[in-house]
Every structure is written in structure tokens, then in C-alpha cells.
Short mmCIF file of C-alpha atoms and ligand atoms in Angstrom, two decimals:
data_model
loop_
_atom_site.label_atom_id
_atom_site.label_comp_id
_atom_site.label_asym_id
_atom_site.label_seq_id
_atom_site.Cartn_x
_atom_site.Cartn_y
_atom_site.Cartn_z
CA MET K 1 -0.10 -0.05 0.01
CA LYS K 2 2.81 2.39 0.98
CA LEU K 3 4.73 1.42 -2.28
CA PHE K 4 1.51 2.27 -4.14
CA ASN K 5 1.06 5.67 -2.60
CA VAL K 6 4.85 6.37 -3.48
CA CYS K 7 4.13 5.27 -7.19
CA LEU K 8 0.93 7.50 -7.29
CA PHE K 9 2.66 10.31 -5.83
CA SER K 10 5.57 10.17 -8.20
CA LEU K 11 3.09 9.65 -11.07
CA LEU K 12 0.87 12.85 -10.11
CA LEU K 13 4.29 14.64 -9.74
CA SER K 14 5.27 13.85 -13.25
CA ILE K 15 1.85 14.50 -14.73
CA SER K 16 1.68 17.96 -13.22
CA SER K 17 5.32 19.00 -14.20
CA ALA K 18 4.63 17.81 -17.60
CA ALA K 19 1.34 19.99 -17.75
CA THR K 20 3.21 23.08 -16.50
CA PHE K 21 6.52 22.65 -18.35
CA SER K 22 5.72 22.50 -22.23
CA PRO K 23 8.08 23.39 -24.84
CA LYS K 24 6.33 26.62 -25.64
CA VAL K 25 8.76 28.13 -27.95
CA GLY K 26 9.70 31.58 -27.44
CA VAL K 27 11.50 34.36 -29.19
CA ASN K 28 14.53 36.83 -28.46
CA TYR K 29 13.36 40.34 -28.38
CA GLY K 30 16.48 42.38 -29.52
CA THR K 31 16.30 46.02 -29.75
CA LEU K 32 19.32 47.02 -31.79
CA GLY K 33 17.55 48.94 -34.34
CA ASN K 34 16.58 52.65 -34.68
CA ASN K 35 13.37 51.80 -36.44
CA LEU K 36 11.76 49.20 -34.45
CA PRO K 37 8.05 49.22 -33.29
CA LYS K 38 7.17 50.40 -29.85
CA PRO K 39 6.86 47.83 -26.92
CA THR K 40 3.12 47.56 -27.04
CA LYS K 41 3.21 46.97 -30.73
CA SER K 42 5.89 44.49 -30.47
CA VAL K 43 4.26 42.51 -27.82
CA GLU K 44 1.21 42.10 -30.44
CA LEU K 45 3.64 40.79 -32.95
CA ILE K 46 4.97 38.32 -30.31
CA LYS K 47 1.55 37.09 -29.55
CA SER K 48 0.97 36.81 -33.34
CA LEU K 49 3.68 34.30 -33.58
CA LYS K 50 1.82 32.25 -30.78
CA ALA K 51 5.00 32.58 -28.97
CA GLY K 52 5.06 31.32 -25.45
CA ARG K 53 7.97 33.06 -24.00
CA VAL K 54 10.06 36.07 -24.73
CA LYS K 55 13.68 36.73 -23.77
CA LEU K 56 15.00 40.42 -23.22
CA TYR K 57 18.70 41.51 -23.24
CA SER K 58 18.13 44.09 -20.63
CA PRO K 59 15.38 44.69 -18.14
CA ASP K 60 13.67 47.64 -20.13
CA PRO K 61 10.77 49.14 -18.23
CA GLU K 62 8.70 49.88 -21.08
CA ILE K 63 9.05 46.62 -22.53
CA LEU K 64 8.35 44.79 -19.04
CA THR K 65 5.41 47.05 -18.69
CA ALA K 66 4.01 46.21 -21.99
CA LEU K 67 4.45 42.57 -21.15
CA GLY K 68 2.25 42.93 -17.95
CA GLY K 69 -1.09 41.09 -18.06
CA THR K 70 0.13 38.81 -20.86
CA ASN K 71 0.60 35.21 -20.43
CA LEU K 72 4.06 35.41 -22.05
CA GLN K 73 6.95 33.95 -19.49
CA VAL K 74 9.92 36.50 -19.34
CA SER K 75 13.47 36.11 -19.17
CA ILE K 76 15.48 39.34 -18.13
CA MET K 77 19.33 39.63 -18.15
CA VAL K 78 21.68 41.12 -15.69
CA PRO K 79 24.05 42.98 -18.00
CA ASN K 80 27.61 41.88 -18.21
CA GLU K 81 29.07 45.07 -17.00
CA ILE K 82 27.58 44.62 -13.35
CA ILE K 83 28.41 40.91 -12.91
CA SER K 84 31.47 41.68 -11.03
CA ASN K 85 30.01 44.13 -8.68
CA ILE K 86 27.10 42.00 -8.01
CA SER K 87 29.32 38.86 -7.31
CA THR K 88 30.59 40.64 -4.13
CA ASN K 89 27.66 42.65 -3.08
CA GLN K 90 24.57 41.00 -1.84
CA LYS K 91 22.56 44.32 -1.51
CA MET K 92 23.31 45.20 -4.97
CA ALA K 93 21.85 41.74 -5.98
CA ASN K 94 18.80 42.43 -3.78
CA ASP K 95 18.18 45.94 -5.16
CA TRP K 96 18.59 44.59 -8.81
CA ILE K 97 15.76 42.10 -8.34
CA LYS K 98 13.60 44.60 -6.63
CA THR K 99 13.93 47.10 -9.34
CA ASN K 100 13.74 44.82 -12.32
CA LEU K 101 11.67 41.93 -11.14
CA VAL K 102 9.59 42.76 -8.09
CA ALA K 103 8.33 46.13 -9.62
CA TYR K 104 6.52 44.35 -12.19
CA PRO K 105 3.88 42.30 -10.51
CA HIS K 106 1.87 41.77 -13.47
CA THR K 107 4.65 40.47 -15.76
CA LEU K 108 5.44 36.78 -15.54
CA ILE K 109 9.18 36.90 -15.26
CA ARG K 110 10.45 33.26 -14.73
CA TYR K 111 14.06 33.36 -15.69
CA VAL K 112 17.05 35.78 -14.80
CA LEU K 113 20.12 35.17 -16.92
CA VAL K 114 23.29 36.60 -15.45
CA GLY K 115 25.23 38.14 -18.43
CA ASN K 116 25.23 37.22 -21.97
CA GLU K 117 27.98 34.82 -23.45
CA ILE K 118 30.54 36.43 -20.96
CA LEU K 119 32.68 33.38 -21.32
CA SER K 120 33.21 34.14 -25.14
CA PHE K 121 34.83 37.42 -24.19
CA MET K 122 38.49 37.19 -24.05
CA THR K 123 40.25 40.29 -22.67
CA GLU K 124 41.99 40.29 -19.43
CA ALA K 125 39.13 42.57 -18.05
CA ASP K 126 36.57 40.02 -19.23
CA LYS K 127 38.28 37.26 -17.73
CA LYS K 128 37.99 39.00 -14.23
CA ILE K 129 34.36 38.94 -14.89
CA TRP K 130 34.32 35.22 -15.50
CA HIS K 131 35.39 34.54 -11.85
CA GLY K 132 32.59 36.72 -10.72
CA LEU K 133 29.92 34.87 -12.86
CA VAL K 134 29.00 31.85 -10.34
CA PRO K 135 29.04 33.91 -7.32
CA ALA K 136 26.99 36.59 -9.00
CA MET K 137 24.37 33.95 -9.89
CA ARG K 138 24.26 32.79 -6.48
CA LYS K 139 23.73 36.37 -5.15
CA ILE K 140 21.04 36.87 -7.68
CA GLN K 141 19.40 33.29 -6.45
CA TYR K 142 19.56 34.55 -2.78
CA ALA K 143 18.21 37.85 -3.84
CA LEU K 144 15.18 36.11 -5.08
CA LYS K 145 14.81 34.19 -1.93
CA VAL K 146 15.22 37.25 0.16
CA ASN K 147 12.35 39.01 -2.01
CA GLY K 148 9.93 35.76 -1.36
CA ILE K 149 10.27 34.84 -5.08
CA ARG K 150 10.02 31.09 -5.71
CA LYS K 151 9.17 30.52 -9.37
CA VAL K 152 12.26 32.01 -11.06
CA LYS K 153 15.15 30.11 -12.24
CA VAL K 154 18.73 31.68 -12.51
CA GLY K 155 21.24 30.92 -15.32
CA THR K 156 23.44 32.37 -17.85
CA THR K 157 23.78 32.09 -21.50
CA LEU K 158 26.60 30.41 -23.15
CA ALA K 159 28.01 30.07 -26.72
CA MET K 160 29.12 27.24 -28.44
CA ASP K 161 32.84 28.20 -28.12
CA VAL K 162 32.90 27.22 -24.39
CA LEU K 163 33.62 24.00 -25.88
CA GLU K 164 37.09 23.10 -27.10
CA SER K 165 35.91 19.86 -28.98
CA SER K 166 32.25 19.32 -30.30
CA PHE K 167 33.08 16.76 -32.83
CA PRO K 168 32.11 13.90 -32.68
CA PRO K 169 29.42 14.83 -30.10
CA SER K 170 30.80 12.06 -27.71
CA ASN K 171 33.96 13.89 -27.71
CA GLY K 172 32.19 17.22 -26.32
CA THR K 173 34.55 18.91 -23.87
CA PHE K 174 34.61 22.33 -22.11
CA ARG K 175 37.59 24.61 -22.70
CA SER K 176 40.35 23.99 -20.25
CA ASP K 177 40.61 27.64 -19.16
CA ILE K 178 37.07 27.38 -17.72
CA ALA K 179 36.23 23.88 -17.09
CA ASP K 180 37.21 23.26 -13.63
CA THR K 181 37.24 27.00 -12.62
CA VAL K 182 33.91 28.21 -13.91
CA MET K 183 31.91 25.55 -15.48
CA LYS K 184 32.09 22.94 -12.67
CA PRO K 185 30.86 25.40 -10.03
CA MET K 186 28.16 26.43 -12.54
CA LEU K 187 26.92 23.09 -13.20
CA GLN K 188 26.75 22.30 -9.41
CA PHE K 189 24.73 25.55 -8.96
CA LEU K 190 22.45 24.67 -11.87
CA SER K 191 21.87 21.21 -10.54
CA ASN K 192 21.14 22.56 -6.97
CA THR K 193 18.61 24.83 -8.14
CA LYS K 194 17.04 22.75 -10.91
CA SER K 195 17.83 25.36 -13.45
CA PHE K 196 19.09 25.05 -17.09
CA LEU K 197 22.14 25.32 -19.12
CA PHE K 198 21.44 28.09 -21.46
CA ILE K 199 23.07 27.79 -24.74
CA ASP K 200 23.21 29.77 -28.09
CA CYS K 201 23.36 27.14 -30.53
CA TYR K 202 23.46 27.94 -34.32
CA PRO K 203 23.71 25.22 -36.93
CA TYR K 204 24.02 28.17 -39.48
CA PHE K 205 27.40 29.09 -38.31
CA ALA K 206 28.72 25.54 -38.13
CA TRP K 207 27.38 24.78 -41.72
CA SER K 208 28.47 28.11 -43.43
CA GLN K 209 31.85 27.53 -42.17
CA SER K 210 31.83 24.19 -43.55
CA TYR K 211 29.48 23.89 -46.25
CA LYS K 212 31.85 21.78 -48.19
CA THR K 213 31.55 19.00 -45.69
CA ILE K 214 28.11 19.39 -44.02
CA SER K 215 25.00 18.96 -46.19
CA LEU K 216 22.59 22.03 -46.12
CA ASP K 217 19.67 19.38 -45.60
CA TYR K 218 21.38 18.06 -42.51
CA ALA K 219 21.57 21.73 -41.19
CA LEU K 220 17.98 22.46 -42.31
CA PHE K 221 16.43 19.15 -40.67
CA ASN K 222 15.20 18.19 -44.19
CA GLY K 223 16.28 14.61 -43.53
CA GLY K 224 18.09 12.08 -46.03
CA VAL K 225 21.42 12.39 -44.28
CA THR K 226 22.59 10.68 -41.26
CA TYR K 227 25.83 10.65 -39.12
CA LYS K 228 26.91 7.90 -36.72
CA ASP K 229 29.17 8.97 -33.85
CA PRO K 230 31.70 6.38 -33.49
CA GLY K 231 32.32 7.21 -30.03
CA SER K 232 28.58 6.76 -28.73
CA GLY K 233 27.10 4.77 -31.45
CA LEU K 234 24.39 7.07 -31.69
CA THR K 235 22.94 8.18 -34.99
CA TYR K 236 22.22 11.65 -36.04
CA THR K 237 19.85 13.07 -38.60
CA ASN K 238 20.28 16.94 -37.80
CA LEU K 239 23.11 19.25 -36.98
CA LEU K 240 21.44 20.95 -33.97
CA ASP K 241 20.91 17.56 -32.06
CA GLN K 242 24.57 16.93 -32.77
CA MET K 243 25.60 20.37 -31.30
CA LEU K 244 23.42 19.96 -28.37
CA ASP K 245 24.60 16.53 -27.56
CA SER K 246 28.25 17.75 -27.74
CA VAL K 247 27.20 20.24 -24.81
CA HIS K 248 25.35 17.23 -22.94
CA PHE K 249 28.79 15.04 -23.12
CA ALA K 250 30.81 17.84 -22.18
CA MET K 251 28.56 18.13 -18.96
CA LYS K 252 28.62 14.57 -18.47
CA LYS K 253 32.47 14.56 -18.54
CA LEU K 254 32.16 16.81 -15.48
CA GLY K 255 29.89 14.84 -13.63
CA TYR K 256 26.61 16.46 -14.63
CA PRO K 257 24.69 14.32 -17.18
CA ASP K 258 21.37 15.45 -15.95
CA ILE K 259 21.46 19.11 -16.33
CA ARG K 260 18.75 20.10 -18.80
CA ILE K 261 19.53 22.26 -21.82
CA TRP K 262 17.75 25.25 -22.70
CA ILE K 263 18.44 26.56 -26.39
CA ALA K 264 18.75 30.37 -25.50
CA GLU K 265 19.25 31.43 -29.16
CA THR K 266 18.89 29.63 -32.32
CA GLY K 267 17.91 30.44 -35.79
CA TRP K 268 18.88 31.24 -39.44
CA PRO K 269 19.37 34.57 -41.10
CA ASN K 270 17.00 35.59 -43.88
CA GLY K 271 19.52 37.67 -45.61
CA GLY K 272 23.00 38.95 -45.59
CA ASP K 273 25.95 39.99 -47.72
CA ILE K 274 26.60 38.54 -51.15
CA ASP K 275 29.52 36.67 -50.08
CA GLN K 276 27.66 34.96 -47.31
CA ILE K 277 26.20 31.54 -48.38
CA GLY K 278 22.78 30.26 -47.66
CA ALA K 279 21.37 33.28 -45.74
CA ASN K 280 18.12 33.64 -47.38
CA VAL K 281 14.20 33.72 -46.51
CA TYR K 282 13.73 29.98 -47.70
CA ASN K 283 16.22 28.57 -45.55
CA ALA K 284 15.37 30.69 -42.58
CA ALA K 285 11.66 29.64 -42.82
CA THR K 286 12.84 26.23 -43.50
CA TYR K 287 15.10 25.90 -40.32
CA ASN K 288 12.73 27.74 -38.13
CA ARG K 289 9.48 25.80 -39.22
CA ASN K 290 11.17 22.38 -39.12
CA LEU K 291 12.51 23.40 -35.69
CA VAL K 292 9.62 24.28 -34.14
CA GLN K 293 7.74 21.02 -35.44
CA LYS K 294 10.48 18.97 -33.87
CA LEU K 295 10.43 20.92 -30.58
CA ASN K 296 6.61 20.39 -30.24
CA ALA K 297 6.58 16.90 -31.44
CA LYS K 298 4.27 14.29 -29.14
CA PRO K 299 5.77 12.37 -27.73
CA LEU K 300 8.79 14.76 -27.19
CA VAL K 301 11.61 13.48 -29.27
CA GLY K 302 14.55 15.30 -27.50
CA THR K 303 18.20 14.54 -29.00
CA PRO K 304 19.86 10.91 -29.48
CA ALA K 305 21.74 11.32 -26.26
CA MET K 306 18.66 12.83 -24.40
CA PRO K 307 15.88 10.98 -25.76
CA GLY K 308 12.40 12.43 -24.92
CA VAL K 309 13.56 15.67 -23.11
CA VAL K 310 11.85 18.88 -23.36
CA LEU K 311 14.02 21.38 -25.21
CA PRO K 312 12.84 24.72 -24.51
CA THR K 313 13.98 27.31 -26.92
CA PHE K 314 14.04 31.02 -27.62
CA ILE K 315 14.42 31.67 -31.50
CA PHE K 316 16.42 34.55 -32.71
CA ALA K 317 15.14 36.84 -33.25
CA LEU K 318 12.01 38.95 -33.05
CA PHE K 319 13.17 41.67 -35.61
CA ASN K 320 15.94 42.41 -38.25
CA GLU K 321 18.00 45.01 -36.34
CA ASN K 322 19.76 47.52 -38.40
CA GLN K 323 22.30 48.59 -35.92
CA LYS K 324 23.87 45.24 -35.26
CA GLY K 325 27.49 45.39 -36.33
CA GLY K 326 29.30 42.81 -38.44
CA PRO K 327 28.40 40.90 -41.36
CA GLY K 328 25.32 41.49 -43.18
CA THR K 329 23.62 38.29 -41.62
CA GLU K 330 23.74 39.87 -38.29
CA ARG K 331 21.06 42.38 -39.28
CA HIS K 332 18.88 39.66 -40.75
CA TRP K 333 17.91 37.26 -38.14
CA GLY K 334 13.99 38.55 -37.58
CA GLN K 335 10.71 36.91 -37.86
CA PHE K 336 9.58 40.59 -38.71
CA TYR K 337 10.94 43.52 -40.67
CA PRO K 338 11.17 46.85 -38.59
CA ASN K 339 7.73 47.80 -40.28
CA GLY K 340 6.01 44.78 -38.52
CA SER K 341 5.44 42.79 -41.62
CA THR K 342 6.56 39.19 -41.37
CA VAL K 343 9.47 37.82 -43.22
CA TYR K 344 7.57 34.66 -43.54
CA PRO K 345 4.69 33.09 -41.81
CA ILE K 346 5.49 31.03 -38.89
CA ASP K 347 3.44 29.39 -35.91
CA LEU K 348 5.74 28.89 -33.08
CA THR K 349 3.22 26.27 -31.55
CA GLY K 350 4.37 23.88 -34.35
CA LYS K 351 0.74 23.04 -35.20
CA THR K 352 0.86 24.37 -38.75
CA LEU K 353 2.20 21.70 -40.91
CA VAL K 354 5.37 22.87 -42.73
CA SER K 355 3.71 21.72 -46.10
CA SER K 356 0.76 23.89 -45.54
CA TYR K 357 2.47 27.31 -45.57
CA PRO K 358 2.34 29.22 -48.91
CA PRO K 359 5.41 28.75 -51.03
CA LEU K 360 8.61 30.69 -50.48
CA PRO K 361 11.01 32.56 -52.95
CA LYS K 362 13.58 30.22 -54.19
CA PRO K 363 17.06 30.39 -52.48
CA ASP K 364 19.77 31.96 -54.99
CA ASN K 365 22.67 31.88 -52.67
CA ASN K 366 22.86 28.22 -51.55
CA GLU K 367 26.05 27.77 -53.57
CA PRO K 368 29.10 30.21 -52.93
CA TYR K 369 28.79 33.50 -55.06
CA LYS K 370 31.48 33.57 -57.71
CA GLY K 371 32.46 36.91 -59.31
CA LYS K 372 33.03 40.52 -58.51
CA ILE K 373 31.48 42.44 -55.83
CA TRP K 374 31.72 46.19 -54.85
CA CYS K 375 30.86 48.21 -51.69
CA VAL K 376 28.57 51.22 -52.20
CA VAL K 377 26.58 53.45 -50.07
CA ALA K 378 23.40 52.00 -48.68
CA SER K 379 20.15 53.34 -49.80
CA ASP K 380 19.37 54.53 -46.19
CA ALA K 381 22.65 55.76 -45.15
CA ASN K 382 22.93 58.95 -42.92
CA MET K 383 24.30 61.70 -44.92
CA THR K 384 25.70 63.71 -42.06
CA GLN K 385 27.77 60.48 -41.19
CA LEU K 386 29.09 59.79 -44.60
CA ALA K 387 31.85 62.52 -44.67
CA ASP K 388 33.60 61.03 -41.79
CA ALA K 389 33.22 57.34 -43.17
CA VAL K 390 34.78 58.72 -46.29
CA THR K 391 37.74 60.09 -44.30
CA TYR K 392 38.32 56.90 -42.45
CA ALA K 393 37.75 54.74 -45.51
CA CYS K 394 40.66 56.80 -47.42
CA GLY K 395 43.11 56.91 -44.48
CA GLN K 396 43.55 53.25 -44.18
CA GLY K 397 45.07 51.85 -47.29
CA LYS K 398 47.56 53.04 -49.81
CA GLY K 399 46.15 55.46 -52.33
CA THR K 400 42.74 54.35 -51.55
CA CYS K 401 41.09 57.59 -52.86
CA ALA K 402 43.60 59.04 -55.14
CA ALA K 403 40.86 58.48 -58.14
CA ILE K 404 38.60 60.82 -56.25
CA GLN K 405 40.97 63.60 -55.91
CA PRO K 406 40.15 66.73 -58.23
CA LYS K 407 42.44 65.19 -61.30
CA GLY K 408 41.32 61.59 -60.61
CA ASN K 409 39.14 59.57 -63.18
CA CYS K 410 36.34 59.17 -60.48
CA TYR K 411 36.33 62.98 -59.24
CA ASN K 412 33.04 63.42 -61.46
CA PRO K 413 30.24 63.43 -60.57
CA ASN K 414 31.85 65.41 -57.61
CA SER K 415 29.14 64.28 -54.99
CA LEU K 416 29.53 63.05 -51.58
CA VAL K 417 27.46 59.88 -52.27
CA SER K 418 29.66 58.85 -55.41
CA HIS K 419 32.93 59.60 -53.82
CA ALA K 420 31.85 57.56 -50.82
CA SER K 421 30.88 54.54 -53.07
CA TYR K 422 34.46 54.86 -54.54
CA ALA K 423 36.17 55.03 -51.21
CA PHE K 424 34.04 52.06 -49.58
CA SER K 425 34.85 49.96 -52.76
CA SER K 426 38.47 50.90 -52.70
CA TYR K 427 38.77 50.32 -49.03
CA PHE K 428 37.04 46.90 -49.27
CA SER K 429 39.20 45.64 -52.11
CA GLN K 430 42.37 46.54 -50.49
CA MET K 431 41.46 45.49 -46.85
CA LYS K 432 39.09 42.56 -47.21
CA SER K 433 41.87 40.02 -47.12
CA GLN K 434 42.97 41.36 -43.76
CA GLY K 435 39.57 41.27 -42.16
CA GLY K 436 38.03 44.79 -43.58
CA THR K 437 34.33 44.52 -44.19
CA CYS K 438 31.84 46.41 -46.05
CA TYR K 439 29.68 47.92 -43.48
CA PHE K 440 30.77 51.54 -42.09
CA ASN K 441 28.22 51.27 -39.25
CA GLY K 442 25.38 50.56 -41.88
CA LEU K 443 26.25 53.21 -44.33
CA ALA K 444 27.51 50.79 -46.84
CA VAL K 445 26.39 47.34 -48.46
CA GLN K 446 27.91 44.95 -51.05
CA THR K 447 26.54 44.93 -54.56
CA ALA K 448 27.18 42.64 -57.46
CA LYS K 449 26.40 45.66 -60.08
CA ASP K 450 29.43 47.40 -61.39
CA PRO K 451 29.06 50.92 -60.21
CA SER K 452 32.06 52.14 -62.65
CA SER K 453 31.40 54.36 -65.68
CA GLY K 454 33.46 55.83 -68.31
CA LYS K 455 37.12 56.02 -67.53
CA CYS K 456 36.10 55.74 -63.69
CA LYS K 457 36.92 52.13 -62.74
CA TYR K 458 35.72 50.93 -59.15
CA PRO K 459 38.03 48.55 -57.52
CA SER K 460 36.14 45.27 -56.70
CA VAL K 461 36.72 42.02 -54.83
CA THR K 462 36.81 38.86 -56.77
CA LEU K 463 35.06 35.68 -55.20
CA PRO K 464 36.02 32.95 -54.57
C1 LIG L 1 31.18 48.65 -9.30
O1 LIG L 1 32.31 48.67 -8.39
C2 LIG L 1 33.27 49.54 -8.83
C3 LIG L 1 34.45 49.66 -7.81
O2 LIG L 1 34.12 48.53 -6.99
C4 LIG L 1 32.57 50.82 -8.68
O3 LIG L 1 33.60 52.03 -9.25
C5 LIG L 1 31.36 50.87 -9.68
O4 LIG L 1 30.94 52.37 -9.90
C6 LIG L 1 30.38 50.08 -9.46
N1 LIG L 1 29.36 50.08 -10.72
C7 LIG L 1 28.31 50.00 -10.45
C8 LIG L 1 27.43 49.76 -11.60
O5 LIG L 1 27.81 49.94 -9.26
C1 LIG L 2 38.53 15.07 -29.42
O1 LIG L 2 38.74 16.36 -28.47
C2 LIG L 2 40.19 16.61 -28.32
C3 LIG L 2 40.11 18.01 -27.72
O2 LIG L 2 39.45 17.97 -26.48
C4 LIG L 2 40.65 16.85 -29.79
O3 LIG L 2 42.08 16.93 -29.53
C5 LIG L 2 40.53 15.53 -30.65
O4 LIG L 2 40.99 15.67 -31.88
C6 LIG L 2 38.94 15.20 -30.67
N1 LIG L 2 38.80 13.83 -31.26
C7 LIG L 2 38.32 13.79 -32.52
C8 LIG L 2 38.05 12.41 -32.88
O5 LIG L 2 37.90 14.60 -33.06
C1 LIG L 3 7.94 46.24 -44.70
O1 LIG L 3 9.34 46.05 -45.19
C2 LIG L 3 9.77 45.08 -46.13
C3 LIG L 3 11.35 45.18 -46.03
O2 LIG L 3 11.68 46.17 -46.35
C4 LIG L 3 9.05 45.33 -47.39
O3 LIG L 3 9.33 44.32 -48.32
C5 LIG L 3 7.56 45.28 -47.06
O4 LIG L 3 6.98 45.35 -48.34
C6 LIG L 3 7.07 46.37 -46.09
N1 LIG L 3 5.73 46.19 -45.65
C7 LIG L 3 4.97 47.19 -45.66
C8 LIG L 3 3.53 46.81 -45.28
O5 LIG L 3 5.15 48.43 -45.88
C1 LIG L 4 22.30 61.27 -38.46
O1 LIG L 4 23.65 61.23 -37.93
C2 LIG L 4 23.75 62.32 -37.13
C3 LIG L 4 25.13 62.26 -36.43
O2 LIG L 4 25.44 61.07 -36.03
C4 LIG L 4 22.52 62.46 -36.02
O3 LIG L 4 22.82 63.53 -35.08
C5 LIG L 4 21.46 62.36 -36.72
O4 LIG L 4 20.34 62.25 -35.68
C6 LIG L 4 21.14 61.12 -37.77
N1 LIG L 4 20.14 61.29 -38.51
C7 LIG L 4 19.06 60.33 -38.57
C8 LIG L 4 18.00 60.49 -39.25
O5 LIG L 4 19.16 59.28 -37.94
#
């Protein structure tokens, strides 16, 4: 009888935890754009995706207020800059929780992430922060307790470069500079608090760096390709599972095989620069739709090394964000354009069959681009900033801007825009091999259309 009671009790427990903890795919609400909708409108857009959760990169008061009264579960983030201070100052942790969580009683804040990918920042100053990370997580956890809050989990986001080896997945190993000093105490903390390891996991990056050896179908969950890990004997049908399992095996190596994984960011860019392979609407829609179908499958599938587990996930990102630096893909991860139109329809509950969406524009960059590219002024460039960018571009290489001097072949038309396009192309062609990019804070874009005319020849970059 007693045994029966125990069994019934644990059965009830597992039913109730399954009922309250569902995949509920969420979205990352990044705000690095100067043209994004207001928070109230953005919250409507999040709901229109049928998202269950939303992750914020800062505890923005206007956004937290706009999320009030919705049933969206919210994740807020302690900025990297204050991790060190919080790690040694319980009062600061208490105050932070009061100001950014307790102050929003109508907002379902359920996760506090202490910092964003801090273990991927490598300066000496950043490394000092690493050592404060787990102490800061503990102080935030204690601050929740002090404030009488029980339902909130504490974590931190990691990027895949916390692993020094991720292939084959059974060989997954944390970097030696963090394994014992940071990861072990962190895993102990996550285990004690039944929290999650939050990992940013992008098959897109792995594939685009190795598109010659990794099949695109494998990265997009299209099936038809499998990989057998010789170490574990497990068979993989997609790249995401393989990457997640490498994290699982790394945790297992440190003695924590049971910590649940939370995909804090994943996604696929819907556009990018001409020299960036596979970044297009077709692949982005395919990746994200197949992903949400897999995450919401019943029964749950998990991964080969973690069969049947829930994989809670935040897709990156809500909007295309025009103020993110780096290559063009960085500004093209959105489900929405800044004007609020969807880039492609998606239902994050996974209930809409992938085959039932309207047809998508066929991809035209799934093979590497071959030919010349130039770097010209973007159509929405801020004219006030253009002159400084030209000065910068002309000051980097040798004779970069000789042709736009008064006697040069490209002096006419004598306009700022035309001189800037020449200067950007010239800079790009000289500096690309040394890491120079065609970006200039959003003032420049790549083009495959030769801007040269008459005697004025614009320098170009030839790919591959
Ligand atoms: C963090 O601590 C340093 C020195 O301990 C102090 O100078 C700084 O103002 C603190 N920063 C914040 C955000 O409180
Ligand atoms: C396994 O990982 C180690 C580093 O942790 C690496 O040196 C080794 O090459 C990896 N093994 C395979 C088969 O890739
Ligand atoms: C919104 O922006 C996108 C991308 O610039 C554009 O294709 C679309 O037509 C715009 N939609 C509306 C309603 O203006
Ligand atoms: C253009 O740049 C200037 C200088 O940075 C800035 O003051 C201005 O607000 C910008 N204009 C627009 C429309 O963004």
C-alpha cells in the first residue's frame, strides 16, 4: 500500500510537471535597431507568432510594462557590466531584483540570466568577470529568496565556443580555461537549483563555415542525411541535435549528465551580404518551421543522447535589427521587418504543418557566390555620417582615394555619395583579405552591380 502511494505520488508529480512545463517556443526580443516598433506593438507581434515566452537582453521598463497582463513567460538579463559588482555585493543583487523583477507584479518573469555569453569575451578585463559569474548567480538566487520569489530560475547564456571540442558529439569537452574554474561550480549551481544550461546554438554558423563537408539538408532538418558517432554509437539526423549533444557530453564529462539544456538562441538568417552563403528567406523559414515542429512533437523527441527531453527554446530574433555590427547576416535574423510585416509566416506552436505554408521565394545563394563585388553607399545611409566614413576609408590603405581627388578619373560626378561609394569599394578591395568589411556602421552595402562608368573604374573584390 505504501509502495502504491509512493508510485501514485510520483505519477501525479510527473503529470503535473509535464502539464506546467511544455516546450512553448519563445523568441528573443533584441532591440538594436533605430526603426523598431514600440514595445506595445512588439508584444502584439510576439503574440501573433503564438510564442509562449520572450527573452530580453536588458530589463527595459517600457518592455516589461508592455508584457504585463500577458501570459508570456519572460526572461530578463543582468548586464555583463555589473556581474563583477553583484558577485561581491548581496545588497546590489537584492536591489537589482527589486527594481527589475519585483516592480513588475503583472509580468510573468520566470528566468533571470546573469550576463550574455560572457565566457566568450577574452580580454583580461573580461576574464576577471568570469570569476565573478557563478558567485553573481548565487547572489541573484539568494536575492530572489530574500524577496520571497520562488518560481524564477537563474542561469547564464553560453555560446558554443565554451567547448574546445564538439565533434564527434561524444567528444564534447569544455575549454580547459573554464572547465574546472567556472563550468564545474556553475553546473553544481544549476543542479542544486534545478535550473538549465542556457546555450546559444547556431547550426547556421557551423554549416556556413563548413558547407563543403556538411550537407545543407542536415542543417535544415530536411532529412536524408545521417551521421553515426563512432564514440557513442548514436545516429544523428540533423546538425542541431549533434551540437546539443556535444554540450550534453561535455557536462557529463564533468559529472553532470542530468542538467537540462535550454536553447537560449537559435535561428537562421533571412538575408546577408553577397559573400555569405545560404542566408535567405527560404532557408530561414525552413530551419525555423522544421525546428518548431520537432520541438513540439508529441511524444517529445529530445536528441539522441537525451531522448524524450523537453528542449525549451528562444528563437533569434523578433526583428531584423539594423544597428547590429558585423557582416550583413547579423542584421537579418528577424521574424519581422522593422515595419511589422512578417519575413515569412510561422506558427511557433508547431501546429501548422510545414507543408501547408504558402510557397517561399526560391533561394539563390545556396552555392557560394562567384564573381566580383563592390561596396557602395546604402540606400538609407545617414548623409551627416558619410563624410567621416569617407575620411576613415581613405585613411586606411595606400592611395585608396587617389581617383576621387580633383584630377582623378572618378572625381566626377563630384558628389559625396559617389565619392563615398568609390572610397568604400576601394577600401573593401584593399582591406578584405585583412578582415576589412563592407559595413561602415550601416552606411555601406555589397553589390554585384558594377558602379563604374566611363574612365572611372571602381576597385572590386573577386570571389571565391
Ligand atoms: C562597481 O564597482 C566599482 C568598484 O568597486 C565602482 O567603481 C563602480 O561604480 C561599480 N559599478 C556599479 C554599476 O555600481
Ligand atoms: C576530441 O577532442 C580533443 C580535444 O578535447 C581533440 O584533440 C581530438 O582531436 C578530438 N577527437 C576527435 C576524434 O575529433
Ligand atoms: C515592410 O518592409 C519590407 C522590407 O523592407 C518590405 O518588403 C515590405 O513591403 C514592407 N511592408 C509594408 C507593409 O510596408
Ligand atoms: C544622422 O547622424 C547624425 C550624427 O551622428 C545624427 O545626429 C542624426 O540624428 C542622424 N540622423 C538620422 C535621421 O538618423
